[in-house]
mmCIF file of C-alpha atoms in Angstrom:
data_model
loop_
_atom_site.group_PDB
_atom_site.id
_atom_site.type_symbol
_atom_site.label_atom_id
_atom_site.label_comp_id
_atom_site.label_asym_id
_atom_site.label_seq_id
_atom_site.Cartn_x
_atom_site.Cartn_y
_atom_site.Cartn_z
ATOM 1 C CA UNK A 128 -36.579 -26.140 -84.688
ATOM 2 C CA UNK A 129 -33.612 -23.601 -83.553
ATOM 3 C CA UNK A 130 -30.970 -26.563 -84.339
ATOM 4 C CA UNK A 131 -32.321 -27.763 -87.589
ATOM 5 C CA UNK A 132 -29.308 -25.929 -89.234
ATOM 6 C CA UNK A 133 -26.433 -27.269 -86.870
ATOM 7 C CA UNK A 134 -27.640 -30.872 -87.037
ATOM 8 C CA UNK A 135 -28.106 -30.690 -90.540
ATOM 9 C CA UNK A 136 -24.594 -29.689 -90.914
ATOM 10 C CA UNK A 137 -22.978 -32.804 -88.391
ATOM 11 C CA UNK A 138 -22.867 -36.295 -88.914
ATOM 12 C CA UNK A 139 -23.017 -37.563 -84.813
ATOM 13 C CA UNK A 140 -21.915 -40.779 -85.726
ATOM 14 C CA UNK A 141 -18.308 -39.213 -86.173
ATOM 15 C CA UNK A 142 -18.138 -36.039 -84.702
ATOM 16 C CA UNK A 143 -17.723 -36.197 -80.375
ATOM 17 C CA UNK A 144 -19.840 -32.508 -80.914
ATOM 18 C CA UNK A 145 -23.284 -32.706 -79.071
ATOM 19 C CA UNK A 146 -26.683 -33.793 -80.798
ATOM 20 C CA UNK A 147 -28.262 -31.415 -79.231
ATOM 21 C CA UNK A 148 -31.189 -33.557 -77.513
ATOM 22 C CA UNK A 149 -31.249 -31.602 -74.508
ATOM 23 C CA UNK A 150 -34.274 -29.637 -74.001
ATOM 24 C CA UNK A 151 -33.065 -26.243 -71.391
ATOM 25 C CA UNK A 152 -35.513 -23.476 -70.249
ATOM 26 C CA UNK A 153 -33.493 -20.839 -70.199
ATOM 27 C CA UNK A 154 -33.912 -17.513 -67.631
ATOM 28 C CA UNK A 155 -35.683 -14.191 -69.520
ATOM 29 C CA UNK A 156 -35.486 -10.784 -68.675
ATOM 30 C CA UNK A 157 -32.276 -9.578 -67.388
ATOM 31 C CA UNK A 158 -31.500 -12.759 -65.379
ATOM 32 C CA UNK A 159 -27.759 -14.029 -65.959
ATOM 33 C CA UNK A 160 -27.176 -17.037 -67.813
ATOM 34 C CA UNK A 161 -24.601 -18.928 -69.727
ATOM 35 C CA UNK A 162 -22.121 -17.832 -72.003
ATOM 36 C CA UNK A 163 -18.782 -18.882 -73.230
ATOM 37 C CA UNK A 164 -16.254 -18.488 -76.071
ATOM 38 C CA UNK A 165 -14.418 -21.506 -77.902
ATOM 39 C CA UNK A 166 -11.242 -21.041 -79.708
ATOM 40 C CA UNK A 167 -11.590 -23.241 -82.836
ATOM 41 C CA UNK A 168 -8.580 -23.656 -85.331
ATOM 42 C CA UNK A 169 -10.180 -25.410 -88.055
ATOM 43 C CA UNK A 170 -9.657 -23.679 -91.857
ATOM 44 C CA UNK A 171 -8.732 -21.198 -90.174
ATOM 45 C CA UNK A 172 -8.243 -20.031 -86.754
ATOM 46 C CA UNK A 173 -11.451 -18.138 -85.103
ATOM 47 C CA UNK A 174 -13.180 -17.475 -81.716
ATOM 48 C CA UNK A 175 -16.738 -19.012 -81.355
ATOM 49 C CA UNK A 176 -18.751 -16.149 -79.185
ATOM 50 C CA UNK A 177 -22.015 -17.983 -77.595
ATOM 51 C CA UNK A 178 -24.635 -16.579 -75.291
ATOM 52 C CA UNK A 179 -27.689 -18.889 -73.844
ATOM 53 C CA UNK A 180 -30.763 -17.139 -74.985
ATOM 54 C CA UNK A 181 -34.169 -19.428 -75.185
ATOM 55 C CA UNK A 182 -32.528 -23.075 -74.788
ATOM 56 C CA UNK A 183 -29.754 -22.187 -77.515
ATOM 57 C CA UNK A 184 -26.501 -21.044 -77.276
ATOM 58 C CA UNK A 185 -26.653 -18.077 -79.939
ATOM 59 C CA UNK A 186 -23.228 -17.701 -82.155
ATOM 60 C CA UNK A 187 -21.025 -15.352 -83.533
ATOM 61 C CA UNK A 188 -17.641 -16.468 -85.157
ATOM 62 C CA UNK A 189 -15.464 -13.443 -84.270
ATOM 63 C CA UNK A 190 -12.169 -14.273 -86.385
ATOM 64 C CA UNK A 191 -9.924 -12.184 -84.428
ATOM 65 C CA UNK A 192 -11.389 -13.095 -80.683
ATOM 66 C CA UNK A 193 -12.581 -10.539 -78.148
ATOM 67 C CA UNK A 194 -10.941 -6.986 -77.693
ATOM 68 C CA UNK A 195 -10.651 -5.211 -74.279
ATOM 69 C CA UNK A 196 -9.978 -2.327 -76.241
ATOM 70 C CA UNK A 197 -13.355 0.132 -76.741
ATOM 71 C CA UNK A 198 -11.615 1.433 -79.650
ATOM 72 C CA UNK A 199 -11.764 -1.700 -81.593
ATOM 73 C CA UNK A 200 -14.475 -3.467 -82.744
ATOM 74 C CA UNK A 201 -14.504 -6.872 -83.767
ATOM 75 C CA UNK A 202 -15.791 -8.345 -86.438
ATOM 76 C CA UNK A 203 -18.613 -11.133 -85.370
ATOM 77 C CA UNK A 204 -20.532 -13.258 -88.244
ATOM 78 C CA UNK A 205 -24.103 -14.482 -87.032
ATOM 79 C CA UNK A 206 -23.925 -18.077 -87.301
ATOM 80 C CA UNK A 207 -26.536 -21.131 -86.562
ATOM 81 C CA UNK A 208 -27.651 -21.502 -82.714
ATOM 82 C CA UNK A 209 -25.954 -24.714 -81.159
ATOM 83 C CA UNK A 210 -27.421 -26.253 -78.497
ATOM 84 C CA UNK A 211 -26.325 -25.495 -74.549
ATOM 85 C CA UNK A 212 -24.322 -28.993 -74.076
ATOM 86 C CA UNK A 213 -22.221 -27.235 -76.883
ATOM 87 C CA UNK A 214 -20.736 -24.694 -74.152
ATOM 88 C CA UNK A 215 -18.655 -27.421 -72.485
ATOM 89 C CA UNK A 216 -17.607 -28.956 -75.052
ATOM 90 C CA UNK A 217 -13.742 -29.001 -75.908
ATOM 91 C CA UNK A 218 -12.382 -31.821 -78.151
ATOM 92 C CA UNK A 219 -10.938 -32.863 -81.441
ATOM 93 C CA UNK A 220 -13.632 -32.576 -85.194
ATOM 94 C CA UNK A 221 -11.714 -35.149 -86.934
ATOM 95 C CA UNK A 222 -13.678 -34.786 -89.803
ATOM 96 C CA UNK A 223 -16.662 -33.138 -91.944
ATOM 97 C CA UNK A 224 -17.836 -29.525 -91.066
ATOM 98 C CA UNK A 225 -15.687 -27.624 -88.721
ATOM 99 C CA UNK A 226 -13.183 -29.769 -88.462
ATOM 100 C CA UNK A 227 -10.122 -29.211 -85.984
ATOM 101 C CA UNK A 228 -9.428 -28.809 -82.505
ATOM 102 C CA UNK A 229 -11.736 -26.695 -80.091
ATOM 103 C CA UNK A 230 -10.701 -25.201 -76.845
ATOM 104 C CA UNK A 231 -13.232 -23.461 -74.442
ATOM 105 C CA UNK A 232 -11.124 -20.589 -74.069
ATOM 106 C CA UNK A 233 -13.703 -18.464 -71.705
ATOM 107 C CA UNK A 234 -16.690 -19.327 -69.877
ATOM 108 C CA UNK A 235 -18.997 -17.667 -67.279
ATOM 109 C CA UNK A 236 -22.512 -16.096 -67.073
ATOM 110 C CA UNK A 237 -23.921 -13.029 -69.453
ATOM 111 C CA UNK A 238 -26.636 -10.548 -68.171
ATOM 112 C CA UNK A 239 -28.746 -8.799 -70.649
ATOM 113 C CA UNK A 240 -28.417 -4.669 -69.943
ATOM 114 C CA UNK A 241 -32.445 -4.653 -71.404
ATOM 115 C CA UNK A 242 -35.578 -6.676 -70.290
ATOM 116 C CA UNK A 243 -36.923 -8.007 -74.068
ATOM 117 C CA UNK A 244 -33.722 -9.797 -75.706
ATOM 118 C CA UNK A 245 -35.637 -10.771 -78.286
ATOM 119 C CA UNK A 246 -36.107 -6.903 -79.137
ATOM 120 C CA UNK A 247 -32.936 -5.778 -78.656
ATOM 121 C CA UNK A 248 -31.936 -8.748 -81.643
ATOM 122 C CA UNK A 249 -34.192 -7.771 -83.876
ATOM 123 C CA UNK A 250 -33.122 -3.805 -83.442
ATOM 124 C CA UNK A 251 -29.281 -5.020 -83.903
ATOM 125 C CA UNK A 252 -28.117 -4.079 -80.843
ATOM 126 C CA UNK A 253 -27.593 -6.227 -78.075
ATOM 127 C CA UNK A 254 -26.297 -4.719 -75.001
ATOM 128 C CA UNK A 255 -24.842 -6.924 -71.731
ATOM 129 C CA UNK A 256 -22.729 -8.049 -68.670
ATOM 130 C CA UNK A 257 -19.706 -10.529 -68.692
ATOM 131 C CA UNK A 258 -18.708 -12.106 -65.958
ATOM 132 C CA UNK A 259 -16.408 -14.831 -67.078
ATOM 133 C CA UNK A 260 -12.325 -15.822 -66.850
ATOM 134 C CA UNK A 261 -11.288 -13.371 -68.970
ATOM 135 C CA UNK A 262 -14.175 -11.330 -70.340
ATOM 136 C CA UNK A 263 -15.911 -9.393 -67.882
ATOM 137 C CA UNK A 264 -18.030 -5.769 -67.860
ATOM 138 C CA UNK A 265 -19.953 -3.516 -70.648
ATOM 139 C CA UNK A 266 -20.167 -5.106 -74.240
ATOM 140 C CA UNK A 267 -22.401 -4.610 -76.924
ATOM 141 C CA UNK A 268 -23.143 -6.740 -80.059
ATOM 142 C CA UNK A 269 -23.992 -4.145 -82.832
ATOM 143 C CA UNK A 270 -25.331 -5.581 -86.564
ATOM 144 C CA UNK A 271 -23.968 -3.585 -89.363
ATOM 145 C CA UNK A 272 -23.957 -4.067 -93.424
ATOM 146 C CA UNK A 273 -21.559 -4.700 -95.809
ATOM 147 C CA UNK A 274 -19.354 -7.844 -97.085
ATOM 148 C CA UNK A 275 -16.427 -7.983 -95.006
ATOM 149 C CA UNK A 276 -13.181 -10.133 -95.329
ATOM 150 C CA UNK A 277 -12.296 -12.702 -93.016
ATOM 151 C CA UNK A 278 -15.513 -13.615 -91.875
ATOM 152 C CA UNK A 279 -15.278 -17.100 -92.621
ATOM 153 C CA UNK A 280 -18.881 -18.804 -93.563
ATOM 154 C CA UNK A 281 -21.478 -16.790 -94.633
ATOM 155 C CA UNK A 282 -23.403 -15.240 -92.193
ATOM 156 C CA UNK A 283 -25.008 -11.870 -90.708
ATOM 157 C CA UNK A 284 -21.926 -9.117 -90.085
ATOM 158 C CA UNK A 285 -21.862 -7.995 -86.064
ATOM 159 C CA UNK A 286 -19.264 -5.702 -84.226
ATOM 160 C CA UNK A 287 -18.249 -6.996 -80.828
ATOM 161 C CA UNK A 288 -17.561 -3.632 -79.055
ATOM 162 C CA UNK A 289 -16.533 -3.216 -75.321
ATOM 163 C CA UNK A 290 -17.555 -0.934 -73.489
ATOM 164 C CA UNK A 291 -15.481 1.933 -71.761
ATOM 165 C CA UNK A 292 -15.472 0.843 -67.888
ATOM 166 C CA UNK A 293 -12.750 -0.745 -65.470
ATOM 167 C CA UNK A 294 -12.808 -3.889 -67.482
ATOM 168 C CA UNK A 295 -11.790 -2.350 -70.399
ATOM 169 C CA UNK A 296 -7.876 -2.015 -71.758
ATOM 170 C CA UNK A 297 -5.120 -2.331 -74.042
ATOM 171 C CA UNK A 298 -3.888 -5.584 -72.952
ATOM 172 C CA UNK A 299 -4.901 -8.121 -75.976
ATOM 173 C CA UNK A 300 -6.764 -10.498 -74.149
ATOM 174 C CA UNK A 301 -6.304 -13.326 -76.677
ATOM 175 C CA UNK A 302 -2.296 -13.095 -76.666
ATOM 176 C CA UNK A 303 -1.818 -12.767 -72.602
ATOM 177 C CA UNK A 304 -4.567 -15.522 -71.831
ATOM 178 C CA UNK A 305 -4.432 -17.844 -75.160
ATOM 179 C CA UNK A 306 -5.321 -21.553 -72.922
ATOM 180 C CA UNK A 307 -8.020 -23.343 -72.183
ATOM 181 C CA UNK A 308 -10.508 -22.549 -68.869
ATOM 182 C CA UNK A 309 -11.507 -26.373 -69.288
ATOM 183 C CA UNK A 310 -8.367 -28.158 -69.576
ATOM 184 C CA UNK A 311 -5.807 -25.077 -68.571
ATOM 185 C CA UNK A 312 -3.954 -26.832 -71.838
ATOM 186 C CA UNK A 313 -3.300 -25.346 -75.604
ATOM 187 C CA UNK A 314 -4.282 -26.704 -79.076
ATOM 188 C CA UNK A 315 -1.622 -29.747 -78.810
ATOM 189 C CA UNK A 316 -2.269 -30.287 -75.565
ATOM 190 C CA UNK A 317 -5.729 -31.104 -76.525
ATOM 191 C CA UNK A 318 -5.010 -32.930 -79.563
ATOM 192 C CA UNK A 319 -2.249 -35.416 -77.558
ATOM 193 C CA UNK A 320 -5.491 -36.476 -75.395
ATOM 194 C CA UNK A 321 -6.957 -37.521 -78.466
ATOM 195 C CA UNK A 322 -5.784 -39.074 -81.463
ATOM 196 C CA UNK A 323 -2.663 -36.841 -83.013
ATOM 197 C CA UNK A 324 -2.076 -39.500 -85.773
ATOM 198 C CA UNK A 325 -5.692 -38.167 -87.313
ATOM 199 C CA UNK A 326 -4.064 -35.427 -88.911
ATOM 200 C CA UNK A 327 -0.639 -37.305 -89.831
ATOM 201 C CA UNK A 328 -2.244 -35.698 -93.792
ATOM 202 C CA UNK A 329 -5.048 -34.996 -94.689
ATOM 203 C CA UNK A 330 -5.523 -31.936 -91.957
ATOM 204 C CA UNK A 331 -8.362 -29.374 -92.301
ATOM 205 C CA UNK A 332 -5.779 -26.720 -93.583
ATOM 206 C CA UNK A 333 -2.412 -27.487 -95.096
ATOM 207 C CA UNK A 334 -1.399 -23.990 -96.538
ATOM 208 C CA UNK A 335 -0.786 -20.846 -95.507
ATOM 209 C CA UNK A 336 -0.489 -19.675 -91.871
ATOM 210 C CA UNK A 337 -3.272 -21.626 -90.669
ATOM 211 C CA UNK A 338 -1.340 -24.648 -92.157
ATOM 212 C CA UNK A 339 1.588 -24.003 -90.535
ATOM 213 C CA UNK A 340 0.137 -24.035 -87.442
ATOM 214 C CA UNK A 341 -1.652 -27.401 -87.556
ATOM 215 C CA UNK A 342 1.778 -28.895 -88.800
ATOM 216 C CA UNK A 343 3.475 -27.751 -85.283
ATOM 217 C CA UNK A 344 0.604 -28.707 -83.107
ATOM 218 C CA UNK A 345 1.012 -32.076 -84.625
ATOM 219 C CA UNK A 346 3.942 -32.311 -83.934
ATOM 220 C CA UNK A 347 3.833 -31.546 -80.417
ATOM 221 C CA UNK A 348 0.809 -33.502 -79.661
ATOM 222 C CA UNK A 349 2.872 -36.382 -80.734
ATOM 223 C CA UNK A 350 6.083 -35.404 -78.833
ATOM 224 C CA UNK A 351 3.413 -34.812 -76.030
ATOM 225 C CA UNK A 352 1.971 -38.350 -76.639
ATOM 226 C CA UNK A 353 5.934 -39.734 -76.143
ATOM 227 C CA UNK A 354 6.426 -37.894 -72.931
ATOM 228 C CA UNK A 355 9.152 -35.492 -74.663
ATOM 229 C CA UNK A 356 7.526 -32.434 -74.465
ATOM 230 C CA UNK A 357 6.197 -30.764 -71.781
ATOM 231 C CA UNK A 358 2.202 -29.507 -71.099
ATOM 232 C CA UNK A 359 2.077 -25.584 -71.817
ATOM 233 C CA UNK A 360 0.066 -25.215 -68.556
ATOM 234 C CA UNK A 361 3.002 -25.878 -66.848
ATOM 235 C CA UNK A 362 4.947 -22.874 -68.828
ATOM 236 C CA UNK A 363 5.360 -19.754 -66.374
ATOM 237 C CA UNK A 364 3.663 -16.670 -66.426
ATOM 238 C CA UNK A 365 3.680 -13.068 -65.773
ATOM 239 C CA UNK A 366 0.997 -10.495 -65.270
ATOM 240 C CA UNK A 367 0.671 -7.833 -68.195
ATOM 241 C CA UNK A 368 0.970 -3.751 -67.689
ATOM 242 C CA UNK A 369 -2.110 -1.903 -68.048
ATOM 243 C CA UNK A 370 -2.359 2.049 -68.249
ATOM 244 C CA UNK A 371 -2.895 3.245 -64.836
ATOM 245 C CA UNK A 372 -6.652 4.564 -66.246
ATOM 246 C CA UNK A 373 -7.860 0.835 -68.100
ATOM 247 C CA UNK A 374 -6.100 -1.248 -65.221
ATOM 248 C CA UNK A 375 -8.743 -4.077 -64.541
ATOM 249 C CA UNK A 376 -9.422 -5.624 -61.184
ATOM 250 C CA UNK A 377 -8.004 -8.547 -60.292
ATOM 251 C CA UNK A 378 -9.767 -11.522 -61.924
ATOM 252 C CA UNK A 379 -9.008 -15.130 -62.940
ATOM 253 C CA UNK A 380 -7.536 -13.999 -65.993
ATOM 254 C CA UNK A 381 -5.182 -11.172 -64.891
ATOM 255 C CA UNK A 382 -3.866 -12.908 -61.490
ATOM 256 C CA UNK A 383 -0.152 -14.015 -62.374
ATOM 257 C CA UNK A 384 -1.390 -17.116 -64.475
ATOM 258 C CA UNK A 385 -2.282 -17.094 -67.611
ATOM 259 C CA UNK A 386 -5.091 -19.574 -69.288
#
């Protein structure tokens, strides 16, 4: 019953997404579980937050990604569940609803910070753990009113808040660590797996910034494809300066190498 509304919206027969068949029992109370965010250029480009909660993956689209910063808080539309096979997934939507390219961009295991998460939904105000790649200590998911722009489909308006601990910082997480924890590759190195010719026209967005951006990771996936272009995991890089107070531990994401 919790994926009526994603398989309603996908046609399996040409999307590589999951169906979804899986049934997962999923841990209660404040056991850690499975969580993971997907960057997903399709109309526009977006960051898919999911935590595992009762054999679903529950989802926010936050449409400017995760902020280490306490100070900011991100915008995060409620969106259908999708089922836990979903987490792993990082491919090419040639077609139909959400088309584009997704890249699972973080991945680890969230702890609830309350016993009843079912409680703490239905009060708006979802406290927890990280312990991923690149997102790790004190968030909290806080629902709020009003329309807001930029929130892509319709859906219930969130904040995505961190919390003030060692985790927490001005680095912008999505600029210093923008590639995949899957494939350690970026949006064309994705799409050159696949098929690049699928978006030769007719691509998901063809205007505007977002438009711009699909017409250059065409055309790298396809210089990619001909060997004359190099991966971007094999691009070097440095580690980013943190005020003495917010500097994080050393983690995955934060350890000379950015992905």
């Amino acid at each position: 019953m919790a994926l009526e509304k994603y398989k309603a919206k996908r046609d399996f027969t040409t999307s590589p997404e999951p169906a979804g068949t899986k049934v997962v029992r999923s841990p209660s109370g404040r056991t850690p579980r499975f969580f993971c965010v997907q960057k997903h250029l399709a109309s526009h480009l977006h960051y898919d937050f999911r935590l595992e909660h009762n054999g679903v993956l529950l989802s926010w689209a936050v449409p400017k990604g995760p902020a280490l910063d306490p100070t900011i808080k991100r915008l995060a539309m409620h969106v259908e569940d999708h089922p836990i096979d979903y987490g792993e997934f990082e491919g090419v939507i040639p077609s139909g609803y959400g088309a584009g390219i997704v890249m699972l961009w973080d991945r680890g295991t969230w702890t609830p910070e309350s016993d009843d998460v079912d409680a703490s939904l239905a009060k708006g105000d979802l406290k927890f753990t990280l312990d991923g790649y690149k997102l790790k200590g004190s968030w909290v998911l806080v629902r709020t009113k009003g329309r807001y722009a930029g929130g892509g489909e319709s859906g219930e308006p969130w904040l995505l808040i961190k919390h003030r601990d060692d985790w927490a910082g001005p680095v912008d997480i999505a600029e210093f660590a923008p590639l995949s924890v899957k494939s350690e590759g970026d949006f064309a190195d994705i799409l050159s797996q696949d098929n690049p010719d699928v978006w030769r026209s007719n691509r998901p967005a063809k205007g505007g910034e977002t438009g711009a951006m699909f017409e250059r990771i065409v055309k790298r996936a396809l210089e990619l494809r001909e060997g004359s272009a190099q991966p971007a995991r094999a691009a070097k890089t440095t580690t980013p300066r943190t005020t003495k107070a917010a500097k994080p531990k050393a983690s995955p994401a934060t350890k000379g190498k950015k992905k």
